[in-house]
PDB file of C-alpha atoms in Angstrom:
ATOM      1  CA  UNK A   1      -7.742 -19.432 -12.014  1.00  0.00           C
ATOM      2  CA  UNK A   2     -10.496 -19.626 -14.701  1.00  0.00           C
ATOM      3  CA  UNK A   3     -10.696 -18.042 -17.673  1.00  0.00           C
ATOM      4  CA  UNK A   4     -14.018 -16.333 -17.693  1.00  0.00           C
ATOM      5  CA  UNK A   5     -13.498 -12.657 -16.885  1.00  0.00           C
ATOM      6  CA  UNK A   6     -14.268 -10.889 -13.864  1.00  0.00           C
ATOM      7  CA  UNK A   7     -17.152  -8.745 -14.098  1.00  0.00           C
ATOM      8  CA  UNK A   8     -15.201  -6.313 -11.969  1.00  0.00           C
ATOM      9  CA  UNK A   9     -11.925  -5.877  -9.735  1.00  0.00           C
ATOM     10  CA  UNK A  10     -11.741  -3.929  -6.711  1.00  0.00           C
ATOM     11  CA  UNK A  11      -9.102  -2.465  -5.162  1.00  0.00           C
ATOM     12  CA  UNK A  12      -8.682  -1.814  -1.510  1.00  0.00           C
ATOM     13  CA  UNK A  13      -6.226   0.445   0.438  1.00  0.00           C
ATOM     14  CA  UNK A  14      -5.671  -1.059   4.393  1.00  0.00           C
ATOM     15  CA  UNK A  15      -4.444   1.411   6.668  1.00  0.00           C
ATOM     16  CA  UNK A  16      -7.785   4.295   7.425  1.00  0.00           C
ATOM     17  CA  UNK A  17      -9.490   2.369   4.668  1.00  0.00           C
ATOM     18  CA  UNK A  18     -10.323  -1.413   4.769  1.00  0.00           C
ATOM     19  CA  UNK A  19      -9.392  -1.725   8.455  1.00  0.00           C
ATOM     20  CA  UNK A  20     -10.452   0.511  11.580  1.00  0.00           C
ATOM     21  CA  UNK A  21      -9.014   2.096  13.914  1.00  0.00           C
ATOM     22  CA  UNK A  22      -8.257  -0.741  15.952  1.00  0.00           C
ATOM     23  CA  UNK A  23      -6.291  -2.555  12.425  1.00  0.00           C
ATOM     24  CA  UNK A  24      -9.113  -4.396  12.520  1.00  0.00           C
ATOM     25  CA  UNK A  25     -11.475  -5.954   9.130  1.00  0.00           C
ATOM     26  CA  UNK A  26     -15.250  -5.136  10.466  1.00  0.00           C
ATOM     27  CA  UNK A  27     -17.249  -7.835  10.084  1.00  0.00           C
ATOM     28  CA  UNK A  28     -20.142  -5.794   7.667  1.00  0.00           C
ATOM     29  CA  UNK A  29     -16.569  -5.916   5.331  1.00  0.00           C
ATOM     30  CA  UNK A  30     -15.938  -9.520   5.492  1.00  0.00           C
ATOM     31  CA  UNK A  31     -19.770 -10.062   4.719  1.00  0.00           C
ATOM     32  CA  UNK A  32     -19.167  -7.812   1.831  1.00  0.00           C
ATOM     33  CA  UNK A  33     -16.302  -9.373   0.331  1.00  0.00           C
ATOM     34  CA  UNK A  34     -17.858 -12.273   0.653  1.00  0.00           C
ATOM     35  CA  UNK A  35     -20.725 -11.257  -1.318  1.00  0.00           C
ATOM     36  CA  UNK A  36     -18.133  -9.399  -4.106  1.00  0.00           C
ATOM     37  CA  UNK A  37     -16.741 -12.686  -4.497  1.00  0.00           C
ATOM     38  CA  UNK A  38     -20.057 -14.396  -5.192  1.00  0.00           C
ATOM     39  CA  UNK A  39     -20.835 -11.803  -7.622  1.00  0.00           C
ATOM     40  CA  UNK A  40     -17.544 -12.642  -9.290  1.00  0.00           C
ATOM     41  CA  UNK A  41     -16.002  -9.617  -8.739  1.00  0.00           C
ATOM     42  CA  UNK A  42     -11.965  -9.799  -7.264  1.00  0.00           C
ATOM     43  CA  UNK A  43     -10.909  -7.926  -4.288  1.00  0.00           C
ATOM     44  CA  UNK A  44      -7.797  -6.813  -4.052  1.00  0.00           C
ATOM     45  CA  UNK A  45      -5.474  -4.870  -1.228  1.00  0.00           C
ATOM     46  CA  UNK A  46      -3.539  -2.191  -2.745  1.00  0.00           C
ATOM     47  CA  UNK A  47      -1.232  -1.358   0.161  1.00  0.00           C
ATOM     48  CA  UNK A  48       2.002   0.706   0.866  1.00  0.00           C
ATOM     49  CA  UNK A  49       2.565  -2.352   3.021  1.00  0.00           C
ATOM     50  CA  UNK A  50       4.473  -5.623   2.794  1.00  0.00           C
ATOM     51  CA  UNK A  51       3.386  -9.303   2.008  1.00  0.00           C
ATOM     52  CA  UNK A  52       4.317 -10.346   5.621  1.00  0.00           C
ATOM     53  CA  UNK A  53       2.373  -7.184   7.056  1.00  0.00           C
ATOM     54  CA  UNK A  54      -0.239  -8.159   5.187  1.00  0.00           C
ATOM     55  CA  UNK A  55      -0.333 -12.189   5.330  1.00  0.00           C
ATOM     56  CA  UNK A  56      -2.728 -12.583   8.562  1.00  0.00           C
ATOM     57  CA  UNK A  57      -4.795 -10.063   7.123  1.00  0.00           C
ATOM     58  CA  UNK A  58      -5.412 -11.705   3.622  1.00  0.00           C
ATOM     59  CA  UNK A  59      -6.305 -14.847   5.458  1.00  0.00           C
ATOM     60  CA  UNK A  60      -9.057 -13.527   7.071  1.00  0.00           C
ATOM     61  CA  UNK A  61     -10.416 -11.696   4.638  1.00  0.00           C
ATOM     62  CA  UNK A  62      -9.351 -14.386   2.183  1.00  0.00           C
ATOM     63  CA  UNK A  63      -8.131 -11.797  -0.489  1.00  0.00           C
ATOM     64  CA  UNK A  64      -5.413 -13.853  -2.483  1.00  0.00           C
ATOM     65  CA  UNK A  65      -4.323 -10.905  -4.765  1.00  0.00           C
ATOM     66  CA  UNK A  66      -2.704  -7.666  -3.681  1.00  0.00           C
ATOM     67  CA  UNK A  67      -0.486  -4.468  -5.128  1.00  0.00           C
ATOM     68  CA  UNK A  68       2.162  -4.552  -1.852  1.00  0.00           C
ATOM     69  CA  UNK A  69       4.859  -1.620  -1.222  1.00  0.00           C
ATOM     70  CA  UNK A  70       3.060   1.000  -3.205  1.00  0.00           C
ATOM     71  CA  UNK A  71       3.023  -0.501  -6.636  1.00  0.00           C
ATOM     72  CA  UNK A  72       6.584  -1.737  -6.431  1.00  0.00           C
ATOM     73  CA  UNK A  73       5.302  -5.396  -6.274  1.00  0.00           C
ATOM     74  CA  UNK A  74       1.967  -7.121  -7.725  1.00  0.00           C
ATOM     75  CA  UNK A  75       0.679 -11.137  -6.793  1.00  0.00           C
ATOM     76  CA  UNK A  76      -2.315 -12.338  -8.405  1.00  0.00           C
ATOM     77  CA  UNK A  77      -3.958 -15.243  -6.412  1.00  0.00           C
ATOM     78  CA  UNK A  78      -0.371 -16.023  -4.723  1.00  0.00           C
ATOM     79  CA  UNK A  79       1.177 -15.552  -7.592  1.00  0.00           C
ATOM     80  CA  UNK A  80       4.241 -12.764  -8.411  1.00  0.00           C
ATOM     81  CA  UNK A  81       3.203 -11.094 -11.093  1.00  0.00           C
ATOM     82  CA  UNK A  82       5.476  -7.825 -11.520  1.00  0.00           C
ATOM     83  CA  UNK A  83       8.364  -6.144  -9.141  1.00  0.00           C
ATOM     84  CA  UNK A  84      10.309  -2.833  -9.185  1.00  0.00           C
ATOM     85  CA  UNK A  85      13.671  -2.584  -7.217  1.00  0.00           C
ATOM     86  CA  UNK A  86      15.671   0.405  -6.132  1.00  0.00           C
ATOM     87  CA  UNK A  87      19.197   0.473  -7.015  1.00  0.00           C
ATOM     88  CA  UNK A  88      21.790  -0.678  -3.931  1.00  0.00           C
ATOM     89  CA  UNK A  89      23.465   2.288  -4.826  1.00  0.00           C
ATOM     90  CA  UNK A  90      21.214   4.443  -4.356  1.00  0.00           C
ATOM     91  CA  UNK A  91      20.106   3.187  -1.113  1.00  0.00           C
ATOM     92  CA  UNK A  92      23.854   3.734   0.335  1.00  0.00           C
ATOM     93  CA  UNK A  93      23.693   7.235  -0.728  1.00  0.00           C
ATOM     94  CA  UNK A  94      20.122   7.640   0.907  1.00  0.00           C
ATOM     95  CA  UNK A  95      21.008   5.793   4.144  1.00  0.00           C
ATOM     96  CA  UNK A  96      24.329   7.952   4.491  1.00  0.00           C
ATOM     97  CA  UNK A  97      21.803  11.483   3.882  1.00  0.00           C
ATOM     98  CA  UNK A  98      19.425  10.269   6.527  1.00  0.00           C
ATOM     99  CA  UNK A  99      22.051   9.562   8.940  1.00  0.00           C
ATOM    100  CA  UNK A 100      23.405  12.906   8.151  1.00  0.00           C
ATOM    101  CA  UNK A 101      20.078  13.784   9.881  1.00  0.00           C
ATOM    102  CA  UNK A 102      19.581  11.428  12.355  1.00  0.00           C
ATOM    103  CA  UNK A 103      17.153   9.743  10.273  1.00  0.00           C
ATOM    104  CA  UNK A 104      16.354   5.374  10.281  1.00  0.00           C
ATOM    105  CA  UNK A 105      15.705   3.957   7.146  1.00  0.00           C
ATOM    106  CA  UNK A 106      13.795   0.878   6.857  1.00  0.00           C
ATOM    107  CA  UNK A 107      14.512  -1.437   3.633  1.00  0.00           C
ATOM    108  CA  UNK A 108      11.513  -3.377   2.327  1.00  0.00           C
ATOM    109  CA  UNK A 109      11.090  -6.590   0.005  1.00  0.00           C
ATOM    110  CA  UNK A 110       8.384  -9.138   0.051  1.00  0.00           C
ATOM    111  CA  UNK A 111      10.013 -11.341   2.764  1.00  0.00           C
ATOM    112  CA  UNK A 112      11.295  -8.852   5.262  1.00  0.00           C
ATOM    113  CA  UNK A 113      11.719  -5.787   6.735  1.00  0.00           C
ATOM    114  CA  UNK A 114      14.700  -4.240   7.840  1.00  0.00           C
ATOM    115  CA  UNK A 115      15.608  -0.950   9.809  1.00  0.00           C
ATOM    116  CA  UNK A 116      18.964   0.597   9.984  1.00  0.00           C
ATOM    117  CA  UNK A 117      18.114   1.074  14.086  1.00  0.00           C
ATOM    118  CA  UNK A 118      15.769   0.616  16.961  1.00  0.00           C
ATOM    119  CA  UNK A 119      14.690   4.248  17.929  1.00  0.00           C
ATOM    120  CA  UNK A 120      11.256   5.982  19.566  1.00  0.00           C
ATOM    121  CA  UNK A 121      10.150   7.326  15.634  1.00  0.00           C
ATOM    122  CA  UNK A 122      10.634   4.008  14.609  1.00  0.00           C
ATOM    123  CA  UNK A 123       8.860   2.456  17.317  1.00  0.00           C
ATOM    124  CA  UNK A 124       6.050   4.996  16.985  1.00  0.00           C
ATOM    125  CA  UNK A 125       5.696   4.685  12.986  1.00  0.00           C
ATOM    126  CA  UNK A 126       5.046   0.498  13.517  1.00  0.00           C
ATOM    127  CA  UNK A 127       2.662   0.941  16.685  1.00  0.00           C
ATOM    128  CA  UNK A 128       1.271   3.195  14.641  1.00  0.00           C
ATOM    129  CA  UNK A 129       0.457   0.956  12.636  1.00  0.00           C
ATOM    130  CA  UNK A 130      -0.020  -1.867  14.938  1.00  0.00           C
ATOM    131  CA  UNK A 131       2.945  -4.103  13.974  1.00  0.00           C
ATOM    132  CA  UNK A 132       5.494  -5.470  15.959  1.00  0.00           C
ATOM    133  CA  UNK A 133       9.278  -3.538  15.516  1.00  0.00           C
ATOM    134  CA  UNK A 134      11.028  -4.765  12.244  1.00  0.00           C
ATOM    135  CA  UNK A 135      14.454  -6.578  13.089  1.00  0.00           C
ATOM    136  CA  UNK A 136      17.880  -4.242  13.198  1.00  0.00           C
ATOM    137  CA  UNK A 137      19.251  -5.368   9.384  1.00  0.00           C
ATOM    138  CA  UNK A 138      21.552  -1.976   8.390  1.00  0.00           C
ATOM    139  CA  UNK A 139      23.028  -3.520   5.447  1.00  0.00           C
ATOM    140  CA  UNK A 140      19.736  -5.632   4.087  1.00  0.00           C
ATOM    141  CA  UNK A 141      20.138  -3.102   0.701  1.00  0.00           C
ATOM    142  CA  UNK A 142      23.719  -4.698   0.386  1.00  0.00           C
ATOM    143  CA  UNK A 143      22.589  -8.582   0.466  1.00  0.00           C
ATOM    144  CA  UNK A 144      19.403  -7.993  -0.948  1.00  0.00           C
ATOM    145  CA  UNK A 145      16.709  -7.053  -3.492  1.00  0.00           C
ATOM    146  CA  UNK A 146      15.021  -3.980  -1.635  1.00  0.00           C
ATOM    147  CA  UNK A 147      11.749  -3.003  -3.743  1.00  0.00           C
ATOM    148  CA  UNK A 148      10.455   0.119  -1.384  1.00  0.00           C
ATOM    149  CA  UNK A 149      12.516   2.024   1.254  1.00  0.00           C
ATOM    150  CA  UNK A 150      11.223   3.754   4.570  1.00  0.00           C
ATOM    151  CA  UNK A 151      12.699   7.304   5.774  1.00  0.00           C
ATOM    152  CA  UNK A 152      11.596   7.432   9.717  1.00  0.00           C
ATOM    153  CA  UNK A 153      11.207  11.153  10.228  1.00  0.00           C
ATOM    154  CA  UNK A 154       8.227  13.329  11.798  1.00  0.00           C
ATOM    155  CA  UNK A 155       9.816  16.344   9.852  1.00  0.00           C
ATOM    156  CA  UNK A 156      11.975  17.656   7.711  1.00  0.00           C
ATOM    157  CA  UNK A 157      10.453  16.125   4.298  1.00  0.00           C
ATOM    158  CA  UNK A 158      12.008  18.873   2.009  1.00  0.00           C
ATOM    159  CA  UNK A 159      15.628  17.698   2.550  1.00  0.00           C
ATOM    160  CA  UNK A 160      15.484  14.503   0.818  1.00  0.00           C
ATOM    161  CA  UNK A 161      13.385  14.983  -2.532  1.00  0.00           C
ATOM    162  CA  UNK A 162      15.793  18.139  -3.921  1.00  0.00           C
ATOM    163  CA  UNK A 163      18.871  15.756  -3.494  1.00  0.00           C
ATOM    164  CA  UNK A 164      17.392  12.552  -4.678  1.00  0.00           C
ATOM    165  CA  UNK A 165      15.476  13.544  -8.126  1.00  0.00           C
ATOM    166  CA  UNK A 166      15.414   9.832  -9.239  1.00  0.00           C
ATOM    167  CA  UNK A 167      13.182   8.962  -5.983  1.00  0.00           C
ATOM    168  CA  UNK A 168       9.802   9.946  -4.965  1.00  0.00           C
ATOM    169  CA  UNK A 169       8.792  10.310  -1.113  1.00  0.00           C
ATOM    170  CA  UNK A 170       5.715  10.143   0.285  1.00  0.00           C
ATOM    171  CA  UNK A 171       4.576  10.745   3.375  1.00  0.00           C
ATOM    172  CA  UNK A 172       2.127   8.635   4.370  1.00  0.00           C
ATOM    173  CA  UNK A 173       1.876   8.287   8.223  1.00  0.00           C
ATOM    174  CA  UNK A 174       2.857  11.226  10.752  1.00  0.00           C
ATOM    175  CA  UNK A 175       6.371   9.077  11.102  1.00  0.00           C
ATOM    176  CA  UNK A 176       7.082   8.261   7.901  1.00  0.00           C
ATOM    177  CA  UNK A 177       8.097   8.839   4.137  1.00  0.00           C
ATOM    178  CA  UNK A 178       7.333   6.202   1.624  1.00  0.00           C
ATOM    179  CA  UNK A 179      10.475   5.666  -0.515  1.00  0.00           C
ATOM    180  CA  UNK A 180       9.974   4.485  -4.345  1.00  0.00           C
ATOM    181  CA  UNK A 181      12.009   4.914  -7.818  1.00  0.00           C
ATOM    182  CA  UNK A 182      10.340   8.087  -9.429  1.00  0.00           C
ATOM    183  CA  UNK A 183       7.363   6.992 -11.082  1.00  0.00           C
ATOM    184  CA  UNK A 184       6.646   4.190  -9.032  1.00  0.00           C
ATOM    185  CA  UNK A 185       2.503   4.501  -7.578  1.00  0.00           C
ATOM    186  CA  UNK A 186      -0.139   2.045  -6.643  1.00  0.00           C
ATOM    187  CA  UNK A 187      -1.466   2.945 -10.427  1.00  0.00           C
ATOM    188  CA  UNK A 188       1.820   1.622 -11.746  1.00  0.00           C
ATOM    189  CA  UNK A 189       1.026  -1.734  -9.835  1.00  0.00           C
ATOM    190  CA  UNK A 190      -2.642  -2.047 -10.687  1.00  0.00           C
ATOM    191  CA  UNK A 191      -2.044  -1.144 -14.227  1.00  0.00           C
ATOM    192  CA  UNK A 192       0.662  -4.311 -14.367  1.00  0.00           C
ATOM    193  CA  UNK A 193      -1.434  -6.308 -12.641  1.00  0.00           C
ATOM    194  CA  UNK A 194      -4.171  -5.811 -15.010  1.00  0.00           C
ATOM    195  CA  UNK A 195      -1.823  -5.761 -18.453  1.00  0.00           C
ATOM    196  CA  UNK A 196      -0.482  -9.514 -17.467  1.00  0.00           C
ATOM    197  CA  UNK A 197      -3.717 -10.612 -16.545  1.00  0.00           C
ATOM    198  CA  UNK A 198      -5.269  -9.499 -19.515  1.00  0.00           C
ATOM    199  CA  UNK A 199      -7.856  -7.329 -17.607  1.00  0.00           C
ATOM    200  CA  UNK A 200      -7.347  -4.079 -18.504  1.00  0.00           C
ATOM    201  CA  UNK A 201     -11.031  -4.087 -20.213  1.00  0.00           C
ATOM    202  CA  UNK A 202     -12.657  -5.004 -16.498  1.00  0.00           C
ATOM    203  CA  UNK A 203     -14.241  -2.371 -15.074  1.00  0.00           C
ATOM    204  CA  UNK A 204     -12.280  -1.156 -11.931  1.00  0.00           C
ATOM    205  CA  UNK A 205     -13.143   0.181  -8.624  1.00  0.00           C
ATOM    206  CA  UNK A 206     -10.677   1.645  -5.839  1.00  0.00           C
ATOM    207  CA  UNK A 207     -11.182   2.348  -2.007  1.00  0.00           C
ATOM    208  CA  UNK A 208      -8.811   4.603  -0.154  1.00  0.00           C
ATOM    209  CA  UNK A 209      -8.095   7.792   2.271  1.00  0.00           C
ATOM    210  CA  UNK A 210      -4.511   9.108   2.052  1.00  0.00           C
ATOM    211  CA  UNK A 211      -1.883  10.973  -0.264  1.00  0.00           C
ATOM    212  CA  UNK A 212      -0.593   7.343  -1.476  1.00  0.00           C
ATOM    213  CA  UNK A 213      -4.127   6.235  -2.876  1.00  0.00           C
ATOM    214  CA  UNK A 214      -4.110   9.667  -5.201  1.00  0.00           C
ATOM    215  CA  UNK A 215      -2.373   7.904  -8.141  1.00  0.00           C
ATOM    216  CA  UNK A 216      -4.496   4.885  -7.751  1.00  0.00           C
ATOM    217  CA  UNK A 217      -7.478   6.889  -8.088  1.00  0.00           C
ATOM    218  CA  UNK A 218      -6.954   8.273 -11.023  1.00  0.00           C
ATOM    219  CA  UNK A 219      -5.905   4.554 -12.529  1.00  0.00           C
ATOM    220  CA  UNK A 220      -9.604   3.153 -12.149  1.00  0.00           C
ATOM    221  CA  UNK A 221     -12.550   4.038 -13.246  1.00  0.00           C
ATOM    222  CA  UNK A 222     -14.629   4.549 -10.007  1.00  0.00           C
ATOM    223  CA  UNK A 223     -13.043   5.602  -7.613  1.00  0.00           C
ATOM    224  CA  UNK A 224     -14.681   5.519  -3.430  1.00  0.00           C
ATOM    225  CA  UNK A 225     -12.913   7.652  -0.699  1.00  0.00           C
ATOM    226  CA  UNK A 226     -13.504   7.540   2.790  1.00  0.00           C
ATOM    227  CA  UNK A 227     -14.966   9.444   4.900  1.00  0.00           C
ATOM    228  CA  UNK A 228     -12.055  10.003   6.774  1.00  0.00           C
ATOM    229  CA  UNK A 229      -8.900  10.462   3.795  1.00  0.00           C
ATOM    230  CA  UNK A 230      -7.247  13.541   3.580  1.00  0.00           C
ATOM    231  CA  UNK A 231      -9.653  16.523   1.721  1.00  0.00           C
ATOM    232  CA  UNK A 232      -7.416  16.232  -2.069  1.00  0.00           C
ATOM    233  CA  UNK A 233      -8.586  12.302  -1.888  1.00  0.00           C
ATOM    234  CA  UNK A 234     -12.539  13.170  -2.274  1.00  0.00           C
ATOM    235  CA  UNK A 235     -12.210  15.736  -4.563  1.00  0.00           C
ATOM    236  CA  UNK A 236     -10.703  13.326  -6.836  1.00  0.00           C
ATOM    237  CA  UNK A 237     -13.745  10.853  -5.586  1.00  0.00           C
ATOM    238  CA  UNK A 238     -16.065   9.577  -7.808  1.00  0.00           C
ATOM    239  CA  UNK A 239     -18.051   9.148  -4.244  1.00  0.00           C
ATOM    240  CA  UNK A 240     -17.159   9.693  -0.763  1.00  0.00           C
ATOM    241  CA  UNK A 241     -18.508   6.137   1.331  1.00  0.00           C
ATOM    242  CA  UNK A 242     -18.783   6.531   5.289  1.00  0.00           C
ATOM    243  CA  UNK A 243     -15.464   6.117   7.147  1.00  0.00           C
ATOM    244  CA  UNK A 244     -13.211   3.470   8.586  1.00  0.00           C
ATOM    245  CA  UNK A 245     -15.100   2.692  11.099  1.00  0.00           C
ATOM    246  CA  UNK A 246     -18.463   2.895   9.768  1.00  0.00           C
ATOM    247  CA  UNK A 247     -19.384   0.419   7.386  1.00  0.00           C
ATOM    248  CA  UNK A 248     -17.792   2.726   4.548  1.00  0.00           C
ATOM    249  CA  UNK A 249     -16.475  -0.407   2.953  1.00  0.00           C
ATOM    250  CA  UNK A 250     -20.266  -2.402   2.403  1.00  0.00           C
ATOM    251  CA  UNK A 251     -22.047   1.076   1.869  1.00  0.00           C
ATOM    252  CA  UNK A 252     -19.689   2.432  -0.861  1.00  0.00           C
ATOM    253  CA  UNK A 253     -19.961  -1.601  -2.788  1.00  0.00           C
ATOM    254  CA  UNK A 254     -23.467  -1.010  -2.449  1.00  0.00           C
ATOM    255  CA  UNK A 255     -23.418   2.353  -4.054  1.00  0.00           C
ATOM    256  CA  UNK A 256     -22.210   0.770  -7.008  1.00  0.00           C
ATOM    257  CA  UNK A 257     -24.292  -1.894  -7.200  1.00  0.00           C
ATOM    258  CA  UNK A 258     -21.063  -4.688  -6.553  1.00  0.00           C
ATOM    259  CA  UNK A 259     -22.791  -6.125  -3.658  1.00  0.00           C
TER     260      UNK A 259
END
């Protein structure tokens, strides 16, 4: 890492954002990054994924630097840089509610994955997706450090906020609820990120399309949403690029003048 200053950083949401339909990186998007990076500006993926969901994907796009798990963990060119962890505690109480209601949890940390059982929802939520089925792990939250938490559920997202204050859910495909600690956000990650590198004076960009990018646009200072996110997204837009699977990613760079 050297210590001139990035003339910009440039965070970018995965799922209906940076890849397709198909989970797949266009190839106008790996052009662009390419060209961001020769214009010495950093891309990074701001995900509610995992690092090993997201491992084959940074290699070929050849992003080193990403805000995992919704904020709850930042790495900076490989490098940890900041972590949030939800108390084991807690997690009992939560996986005991959801199998109240039939519910799978899924545990997440930066090595693993781990659901509480093998059903269709769960199934569904990772094809979904397009990754393979996490392993069955029902007591991960008891042996280890569990950062974000997964609530398998198509619906019924009222029960769980009004008995779990100190959490925040989000739902953010149509078989899932992001779990974090309340107050935990993509923004919270980006704005670590940027505090221990020193960058918080680096003008910042954000690409994104669903209800888990909201907080991260208002953390940056331009802020591009798809053509295809969810209507609240581009109203908080500082432009709306073309979607997913139309070159969105290059046009919106171009559109400010990055690429």
């Amino acid at each position: 890492m050297n210590n001139v200053k990035p003339r910009g950083i440039c965070f970018f949401d995965m799922d209906g954002t940076l890849l397709n339909s198909e989970s797949k990186v266009l190839d106008t998007s790996l052009q662009a990054l390419d060209k961001l990076r020769e214009n010495n500006v950093i891309p990074v993926i701001a995900t509610g994924r995992t690092l090993i969901e997201i491992s084959h994907q940074m290699k070929i796009t050849g992003i080193e630097s990403a805000v995992m798990m919704n904020g709850q963990m930042a790495i900076f060119e490989g490098e940890k840089v900041y972590e949030d962890v939800i108390d084991a505690g807690l997690l009992e109480q939560l996986t005991e509610e959801a199998k109240s209601q039939n519910v799978e949890v899924c545990y997440y940390n930066d090595k693993r994955i781990g659901a509480t059982a093998s059903t269709p929802v769960v199934k569904a939520h990772y094809d979904f997706l397009g990754e393979p089925m996490p392993e069955v792990r029902p007591n991960m939250y008891k042996e280890e450090t569990i950062n974000m938490a997964l609530l398998l559920l198509e619906t019924g997202d009222d029960y769980f906020p009004e008995r779990f204050p100190e959490l925040q859910f989000v739902r953010n495909t149509p078989f899932s609820n992001d779990v974090l600690r309340k107050g935990g956000s993509k923004a919270v990650g980006i704005s670590k990120l940027l505090e221990v590198m020193g960058y918080q004076d680096v003008p910042t960009y954000a690409f994104g399309d669903g209800m888990n990018d909201l907080e991260m646009f208002g953390a940056v200072d331009y802020a591009i949403a798809m053509e295809n996110a969810v209507p609240l997204l581009k109203e908080k837009a500082t432009f709306v690029t073309k979607d997913n699977n139309s070159d969105g990613i290059m046009l919106g760079l171009k559109q400010f003048d990055l690429i």
